[in-house]
Amino acid sequence: MADIPALIYDALQGRFGLGPTIQLESNHATCIGYNQPCFANEWTHGLVFSELCHDELPFAHPAAAGPGFHEAFGDHPFLDLCRVWSVPPGDPPRVIRARVPTLVLVGQMDPDISQPVLEEAIAALDPGFLVTFDGLGSNVLRRECGREIQRAWTEDPLQPPDTSCRQSLSPPAFIAPIGHGGLGKIPPIPEGTYRVEITTADGLAAGLGESAAAFAEVLRLTLDQGRFRLHFRTDSPKQDQVGVYRGDGHEVTFVEDEPFVFGGLSWTLRWQASNRGLVLTGTEMTSREDALFFADPRYLAVIGMWMESHPWRLVDRSG
């Protein structure tokens, strides 16, 4: 959720690099479709379509969702799907009344939850407790506060749990465009286009596990007067990572163009040139003072694998 503003800015500029690709292909909510090539495609199409056409779309009323919603989303392709999918509509949803202790933890910004509907459902449970986390999305149990409330309620499910820890939760941080100021001068790296081939074995050695094969590809890195272009994955230039490189001596820092598509993505390493190309070592990822960095070691593993697995061979010398 934090990188949504940066993703929007990049889309407006026609840039669809590593960040949006992984973000969209790893998220079930955004990759759902007829035949999507998603990393997160771990569900059966027939099952999902049957549930959608049986339990959800027959009772959806886009026109009641608010101004502009029906115009933007009312003519959804799944409506056409359900017209030909051989599944009759199910029973209309209804509130279930039960004397079963129930605790529901929900994020205020969860896109799949209707707060009024949820409140109506909880009111029919005895006892039912609804705890809403301001500014959070769907996975509130990633925060220690959510787990603390869950543990307390488990000990005494007939009483409302202590939810005071919500007061100490920090508001959501969003990644916005930031500039390239203060990055230093252009290092004396020989300009041109370099090439390297990454294999599945390289991914396994980098600790990527089952994802190793997804990053097996030929990369091209072009350096030109302080600007870089890292080409990967497809033949479309819209997928490239572009930005500036600056440094001092044999240390160089690559920084994604603003707006950053992946949390202020930048990496620093050591370089050594030869007649045949570049040898890169010591890759580190850093966060800028005014940017949010996702502390996920997989990002560093991928960048480090790309940069250091093999020497970069010079295939086109500038000048």
GROMACS .gro file of C-alpha atoms in nm:
model
  319
    1MET     CA    1   0.000   0.000   0.000
    2ALA     CA    2   0.285   0.237   0.080
    3ASP     CA    3   0.414   0.250  -0.277
    4ILE     CA    4   0.077   0.316  -0.448
    5PRO     CA    5   0.147   0.691  -0.503
    6ALA     CA    6   0.483   0.614  -0.665
    7LEU     CA    7   0.328   0.344  -0.883
    8ILE     CA    8   0.062   0.591  -1.002
    9TYR     CA    9   0.322   0.860  -1.081
   10ASP     CA   10   0.529   0.609  -1.277
   11ALA     CA   11   0.227   0.485  -1.472
   12LEU     CA   12   0.146   0.844  -1.569
   13GLN     CA   13   0.502   0.873  -1.704
   14GLY     CA   14   0.468   0.546  -1.895
   15ARG     CA   15   0.717   0.361  -1.675
   16PHE     CA   16   0.641   0.005  -1.572
   17GLY     CA   17   0.962  -0.135  -1.427
   18LEU     CA   18   1.053  -0.398  -1.169
   19GLY     CA   19   0.846  -0.245  -0.890
   20PRO     CA   20   0.501  -0.244  -1.055
   21THR     CA   21   0.569  -0.576  -1.226
   22ILE     CA   22   0.637  -0.761  -0.902
   23GLN     CA   23   0.375  -0.564  -0.711
   24LEU     CA   24   0.095  -0.643  -0.956
   25GLU     CA   25   0.201  -0.999  -1.037
   26SER     CA   26   0.239  -1.094  -0.671
   27ASN     CA   27  -0.095  -0.964  -0.550
   28HIS     CA   28  -0.407  -1.179  -0.586
   29ALA     CA   29  -0.637  -0.875  -0.584
   30THR     CA   30  -0.465  -0.712  -0.884
   31CYS     CA   31  -0.369  -1.019  -1.088
   32ILE     CA   32  -0.713  -1.182  -1.098
   33GLY     CA   33  -0.830  -1.229  -1.457
   34TYR     CA   34  -0.912  -1.478  -1.729
   35ASN     CA   35  -0.561  -1.611  -1.792
   36GLN     CA   36  -0.315  -1.401  -1.595
   37PRO     CA   37   0.059  -1.492  -1.581
   38CYS     CA   38   0.085  -1.399  -1.214
   39PHE     CA   39   0.346  -1.509  -0.964
   40ALA     CA   40   0.058  -1.546  -0.719
   41ASN     CA   41  -0.158  -1.761  -0.946
   42GLU     CA   42  -0.218  -2.040  -0.695
   43TRP     CA   43  -0.593  -2.079  -0.742
   44THR     CA   44  -0.811  -2.276  -0.982
   45HIS     CA   45  -0.986  -2.067  -1.244
   46GLY     CA   46  -1.304  -2.279  -1.250
   47LEU     CA   47  -1.344  -2.266  -0.873
   48VAL     CA   48  -1.295  -1.889  -0.857
   49PHE     CA   49  -1.528  -1.819  -1.150
   50SER     CA   50  -1.799  -2.047  -1.005
   51GLU     CA   51  -1.782  -1.880  -0.663
   52LEU     CA   52  -1.782  -1.535  -0.822
   53CYS     CA   53  -2.083  -1.606  -1.045
   54HIS     CA   54  -2.274  -1.797  -0.775
   55ASP     CA   55  -2.218  -1.594  -0.460
   56GLU     CA   56  -2.098  -1.245  -0.551
   57LEU     CA   57  -2.185  -1.086  -0.884
   58PRO     CA   58  -2.559  -1.174  -0.875
   59PHE     CA   59  -2.589  -0.953  -0.567
   60ALA     CA   60  -2.346  -0.675  -0.658
   61HIS     CA   61  -2.492  -0.330  -0.720
   62PRO     CA   62  -2.216  -0.104  -0.860
   63ALA     CA   63  -2.457   0.186  -0.907
   64ALA     CA   64  -2.501   0.206  -0.529
   65ALA     CA   65  -2.129   0.224  -0.457
   66GLY     CA   66  -2.089   0.598  -0.500
   67PRO     CA   67  -2.047   0.870  -0.765
   68GLY     CA   68  -1.837   0.761  -1.061
   69PHE     CA   69  -1.794   0.400  -0.951
   70HIS     CA   70  -2.052   0.254  -1.188
   71GLU     CA   71  -1.911   0.447  -1.485
   72ALA     CA   72  -1.558   0.323  -1.411
   73PHE     CA   73  -1.626  -0.036  -1.306
   74GLY     CA   74  -1.987  -0.118  -1.385
   75ASP     CA   75  -1.912  -0.279  -1.722
   76HIS     CA   76  -1.673  -0.539  -1.582
   77PRO     CA   77  -1.564  -0.827  -1.810
   78PHE     CA   78  -1.662  -1.076  -1.540
   79LEU     CA   79  -2.024  -0.979  -1.602
   80ASP     CA   80  -1.990  -1.123  -1.952
   81LEU     CA   81  -1.818  -1.428  -1.810
   82CYS     CA   82  -2.104  -1.503  -1.572
   83ARG     CA   83  -2.358  -1.474  -1.851
   84VAL     CA   84  -2.205  -1.782  -2.015
   85TRP     CA   85  -2.067  -1.963  -1.709
   86SER     CA   86  -2.306  -2.250  -1.625
   87VAL     CA   87  -2.356  -2.161  -1.261
   88PRO     CA   88  -2.694  -2.045  -1.125
   89PRO     CA   89  -2.705  -1.763  -0.869
   90GLY     CA   90  -2.695  -1.866  -0.505
   91ASP     CA   91  -2.910  -1.751  -0.216
   92PRO     CA   92  -2.900  -1.380  -0.131
   93PRO     CA   93  -2.661  -1.301   0.152
   94ARG     CA   94  -2.818  -1.270   0.496
   95VAL     CA   95  -2.703  -1.195   0.845
   96ILE     CA   96  -2.635  -1.503   1.056
   97ARG     CA   97  -2.735  -1.481   1.420
   98ALA     CA   98  -2.540  -1.699   1.660
   99ARG     CA   99  -2.426  -1.711   2.021
  100VAL     CA  100  -2.062  -1.772   1.931
  101PRO     CA  101  -1.779  -1.555   2.067
  102THR     CA  102  -1.625  -1.386   1.763
  103LEU     CA  103  -1.339  -1.141   1.716
  104VAL     CA  104  -1.288  -0.962   1.384
  105LEU     CA  105  -0.976  -0.755   1.316
  106VAL     CA  106  -0.996  -0.533   1.009
  107GLY     CA  107  -0.792  -0.256   0.851
  108GLN     CA  108  -0.969   0.069   0.773
  109MET     CA  109  -0.820   0.066   0.421
  110ASP     CA  110  -0.897  -0.298   0.339
  111PRO     CA  111  -1.036  -0.277  -0.018
  112ASP     CA  112  -1.232  -0.602   0.015
  113ILE     CA  113  -1.435  -0.508   0.324
  114SER     CA  114  -1.751  -0.300   0.352
  115GLN     CA  115  -1.747  -0.149   0.701
  116PRO     CA  116  -2.129  -0.107   0.730
  117VAL     CA  117  -2.189  -0.469   0.619
  118LEU     CA  118  -1.925  -0.592   0.862
  119GLU     CA  119  -2.076  -0.396   1.150
  120GLU     CA  120  -2.420  -0.540   1.071
  121ALA     CA  121  -2.280  -0.894   1.071
  122ILE     CA  122  -2.092  -0.848   1.400
  123ALA     CA  123  -2.402  -0.704   1.569
  124ALA     CA  124  -2.579  -1.037   1.512
  125LEU     CA  125  -2.312  -1.234   1.698
  126ASP     CA  126  -2.322  -1.267   2.076
  127PRO     CA  127  -2.067  -1.174   2.183
  128GLY     CA  128  -1.907  -1.020   1.875
  129PHE     CA  129  -1.617  -0.776   1.884
  130LEU     CA  130  -1.503  -0.566   1.587
  131VAL     CA  131  -1.162  -0.397   1.608
  132THR     CA  132  -1.076  -0.154   1.328
  133PHE     CA  133  -0.718  -0.039   1.267
  134ASP     CA  134  -0.697   0.311   1.120
  135GLY     CA  135  -0.474   0.343   0.817
  136LEU     CA  136  -0.403  -0.028   0.776
  137GLY     CA  137  -0.495  -0.265   0.494
  138SER     CA  138  -0.600  -0.628   0.504
  139ASN     CA  139  -0.319  -0.801   0.695
  140VAL     CA  140  -0.346  -0.644   1.040
  141LEU     CA  141  -0.183  -0.946   1.205
  142ARG     CA  142   0.149  -0.840   1.057
  143ARG     CA  143   0.155  -0.579   1.332
  144GLU     CA  144   0.235  -0.686   1.687
  145CYS     CA  145  -0.064  -0.486   1.810
  146GLY     CA  146  -0.303  -0.707   1.611
  147ARG     CA  147  -0.144  -1.022   1.746
  148GLU     CA  148  -0.152  -0.881   2.100
  149ILE     CA  149  -0.526  -0.815   2.077
  150GLN     CA  150  -0.583  -1.162   1.932
  151ARG     CA  151  -0.392  -1.330   2.218
  152ALA     CA  152  -0.576  -1.131   2.484
  153TRP     CA  153  -0.916  -1.218   2.342
  154THR     CA  154  -0.825  -1.587   2.317
  155GLU     CA  155  -0.763  -1.589   2.694
  156ASP     CA  156  -1.109  -1.442   2.767
  157PRO     CA  157  -1.333  -1.455   2.457
  158LEU     CA  158  -1.645  -1.336   2.641
  159GLN     CA  159  -1.497  -0.995   2.719
  160PRO     CA  160  -1.389  -0.719   2.481
  161PRO     CA  161  -1.009  -0.724   2.446
  162ASP     CA  162  -0.785  -0.434   2.538
  163THR     CA  163  -0.721  -0.244   2.214
  164SER     CA  164  -0.521   0.046   2.356
  165CYS     CA  165  -0.211  -0.055   2.157
  166ARG     CA  166  -0.379   0.090   1.848
  167GLN     CA  167  -0.303   0.436   1.981
  168SER     CA  168   0.069   0.380   1.935
  169LEU     CA  169   0.049   0.260   1.575
  170SER     CA  170   0.226   0.488   1.330
  171PRO     CA  171   0.022   0.623   1.038
  172PRO     CA  172   0.084   0.472   0.694
  173ALA     CA  173   0.389   0.602   0.512
  174PHE     CA  174   0.362   0.667   0.140
  175ILE     CA  175   0.639   0.682  -0.117
  176ALA     CA  176   0.628   0.999  -0.322
  177PRO     CA  177   0.856   1.139  -0.592
  178ILE     CA  178   1.194   1.255  -0.463
  179GLY     CA  179   1.484   1.420  -0.639
  180HIS     CA  180   1.842   1.321  -0.716
  181GLY     CA  181   2.012   1.609  -0.535
  182GLY     CA  182   2.337   1.555  -0.350
  183LEU     CA  183   2.439   1.233  -0.524
  184GLY     CA  184   2.787   1.348  -0.627
  185LYS     CA  185   2.963   1.341  -0.962
  186ILE     CA  186   2.965   1.099  -1.253
  187PRO     CA  187   3.226   0.828  -1.191
  188PRO     CA  188   3.479   0.743  -1.466
  189ILE     CA  189   3.314   0.411  -1.562
  190PRO     CA  190   3.364   0.341  -1.936
  191GLU     CA  191   3.036   0.430  -2.104
  192GLY     CA  192   2.852   0.190  -2.329
  193THR     CA  193   2.619  -0.110  -2.314
  194TYR     CA  194   2.710  -0.415  -2.106
  195ARG     CA  195   2.553  -0.760  -2.112
  196VAL     CA  196   2.525  -1.044  -1.860
  197GLU     CA  197   2.330  -1.372  -1.860
  198ILE     CA  198   2.171  -1.482  -1.532
  199THR     CA  199   2.087  -1.850  -1.490
  200THR     CA  200   1.859  -2.043  -1.260
  201ALA     CA  201   2.171  -2.169  -1.083
  202ASP     CA  202   2.265  -1.807  -1.007
  203GLY     CA  203   1.923  -1.753  -0.852
  204LEU     CA  204   1.956  -2.063  -0.637
  205ALA     CA  205   2.301  -1.953  -0.523
  206ALA     CA  206   2.151  -1.614  -0.429
  207GLY     CA  207   1.894  -1.785  -0.208
  208LEU     CA  208   1.588  -1.717  -0.424
  209GLY     CA  209   1.462  -2.074  -0.396
  210GLU     CA  210   1.159  -2.154  -0.613
  211SER     CA  211   1.166  -1.801  -0.759
  212ALA     CA  212   1.515  -1.852  -0.906
  213ALA     CA  213   1.391  -1.951  -1.252
  214ALA     CA  214   1.177  -1.635  -1.279
  215PHE     CA  215   1.492  -1.421  -1.275
  216ALA     CA  216   1.694  -1.627  -1.525
  217GLU     CA  217   1.739  -1.389  -1.816
  218VAL     CA  218   1.978  -1.176  -2.019
  219LEU     CA  219   2.032  -0.827  -1.879
  220ARG     CA  220   2.167  -0.522  -2.057
  221LEU     CA  221   2.306  -0.221  -1.870
  222THR     CA  222   2.362   0.100  -2.063
  223LEU     CA  223   2.570   0.384  -1.913
  224ASP     CA  224   2.561   0.722  -2.086
  225GLN     CA  225   2.674   1.053  -1.934
  226GLY     CA  226   2.551   0.978  -1.585
  227ARG     CA  227   2.228   0.808  -1.696
  228PHE     CA  228   2.166   0.432  -1.682
  229ARG     CA  229   1.914   0.193  -1.833
  230LEU     CA  230   1.881  -0.162  -1.699
  231HIS     CA  231   1.691  -0.377  -1.947
  232PHE     CA  232   1.537  -0.706  -1.836
  233ARG     CA  233   1.237  -0.940  -1.860
  234THR     CA  234   1.079  -0.827  -2.190
  235ASP     CA  235   1.159  -0.646  -2.513
  236SER     CA  236   0.949  -0.349  -2.402
  237PRO     CA  237   1.147  -0.040  -2.295
  238LYS     CA  238   0.864   0.040  -2.055
  239GLN     CA  239   0.989  -0.247  -1.838
  240ASP     CA  240   1.339  -0.098  -1.807
  241GLN     CA  241   1.476   0.051  -1.491
  242VAL     CA  242   1.615   0.395  -1.567
  243GLY     CA  243   1.784   0.656  -1.355
  244VAL     CA  244   2.114   0.820  -1.270
  245TYR     CA  245   2.446   0.686  -1.147
  246ARG     CA  246   2.690   0.887  -0.937
  247GLY     CA  247   2.992   0.807  -0.729
  248ASP     CA  248   3.346   0.872  -0.619
  249GLY     CA  249   3.649   0.673  -0.729
  250HIS     CA  250   3.551   0.308  -0.773
  251GLU     CA  251   3.226   0.336  -0.579
  252VAL     CA  252   2.905   0.401  -0.767
  253THR     CA  253   2.542   0.443  -0.666
  254PHE     CA  254   2.253   0.370  -0.903
  255VAL     CA  255   1.928   0.554  -0.825
  256GLU     CA  256   1.592   0.497  -0.994
  257ASP     CA  257   1.438   0.792  -1.171
  258GLU     CA  258   1.185   0.989  -0.975
  259PRO     CA  259   0.921   0.893  -0.897
  260PHE     CA  260   1.074   0.575  -0.763
  261VAL     CA  261   0.884   0.264  -0.859
  262PHE     CA  262   1.008   0.059  -0.568
  263GLY     CA  263   1.047   0.246  -0.243
  264GLY     CA  264   1.336   0.475  -0.329
  265LEU     CA  265   1.524   0.191  -0.496
  266SER     CA  266   1.897   0.256  -0.504
  267TRP     CA  267   2.205   0.042  -0.470
  268THR     CA  268   2.575   0.109  -0.418
  269LEU     CA  269   2.867  -0.112  -0.521
  270ARG     CA  270   3.234  -0.122  -0.620
  271TRP     CA  271   3.334  -0.135  -0.987
  272GLN     CA  272   3.647  -0.240  -1.173
  273ALA     CA  273   3.684  -0.198  -1.550
  274SER     CA  274   3.872  -0.418  -1.794
  275ASN     CA  275   3.905  -0.436  -2.171
  276ARG     CA  276   3.615  -0.679  -2.184
  277GLY     CA  277   3.378  -0.515  -1.941
  278LEU     CA  278   3.299  -0.454  -1.574
  279VAL     CA  279   3.336  -0.651  -1.254
  280LEU     CA  280   3.090  -0.535  -0.986
  281THR     CA  281   3.114  -0.629  -0.618
  282GLY     CA  282   2.988  -0.539  -0.270
  283THR     CA  283   2.629  -0.453  -0.360
  284GLU     CA  284   2.440  -0.272  -0.085
  285MET     CA  285   2.090  -0.126  -0.085
  286THR     CA  286   2.024   0.193   0.105
  287SER     CA  287   1.726   0.412   0.178
  288ARG     CA  288   1.733   0.781   0.112
  289GLU     CA  289   1.654   1.010   0.404
  290ASP     CA  290   1.329   1.119   0.239
  291ALA     CA  291   1.222   0.781   0.099
  292LEU     CA  292   1.073   0.468   0.247
  293PHE     CA  293   1.273   0.150   0.194
  294PHE     CA  294   1.113  -0.190   0.220
  295ALA     CA  295   1.335  -0.401   0.445
  296ASP     CA  296   1.296  -0.719   0.245
  297PRO     CA  297   1.622  -0.910   0.189
  298ARG     CA  298   1.490  -1.053  -0.140
  299TYR     CA  299   1.530  -0.715  -0.309
  300LEU     CA  300   1.898  -0.708  -0.218
  301ALA     CA  301   1.935  -1.073  -0.322
  302VAL     CA  302   1.798  -1.001  -0.671
  303ILE     CA  303   1.999  -0.683  -0.725
  304GLY     CA  304   2.315  -0.846  -0.588
  305MET     CA  305   2.265  -1.149  -0.814
  306TRP     CA  306   2.218  -0.928  -1.120
  307MET     CA  307   2.520  -0.713  -1.043
  308GLU     CA  308   2.773  -0.969  -0.918
  309SER     CA  309   2.700  -1.320  -1.051
  310HIS     CA  310   2.919  -1.273  -1.360
  311PRO     CA  311   3.138  -1.001  -1.514
  312TRP     CA  312   2.943  -0.763  -1.737
  313ARG     CA  313   3.067  -0.794  -2.095
  314LEU     CA  314   3.095  -0.473  -2.298
  315VAL     CA  315   2.898  -0.517  -2.622
  316ASP     CA  316   2.871  -0.158  -2.746
  317ARG     CA  317   3.120   0.111  -2.650
  318SER     CA  318   2.995   0.470  -2.645
  319GLY     CA  319   3.192   0.734  -2.832
   0.00000   0.00000   0.00000
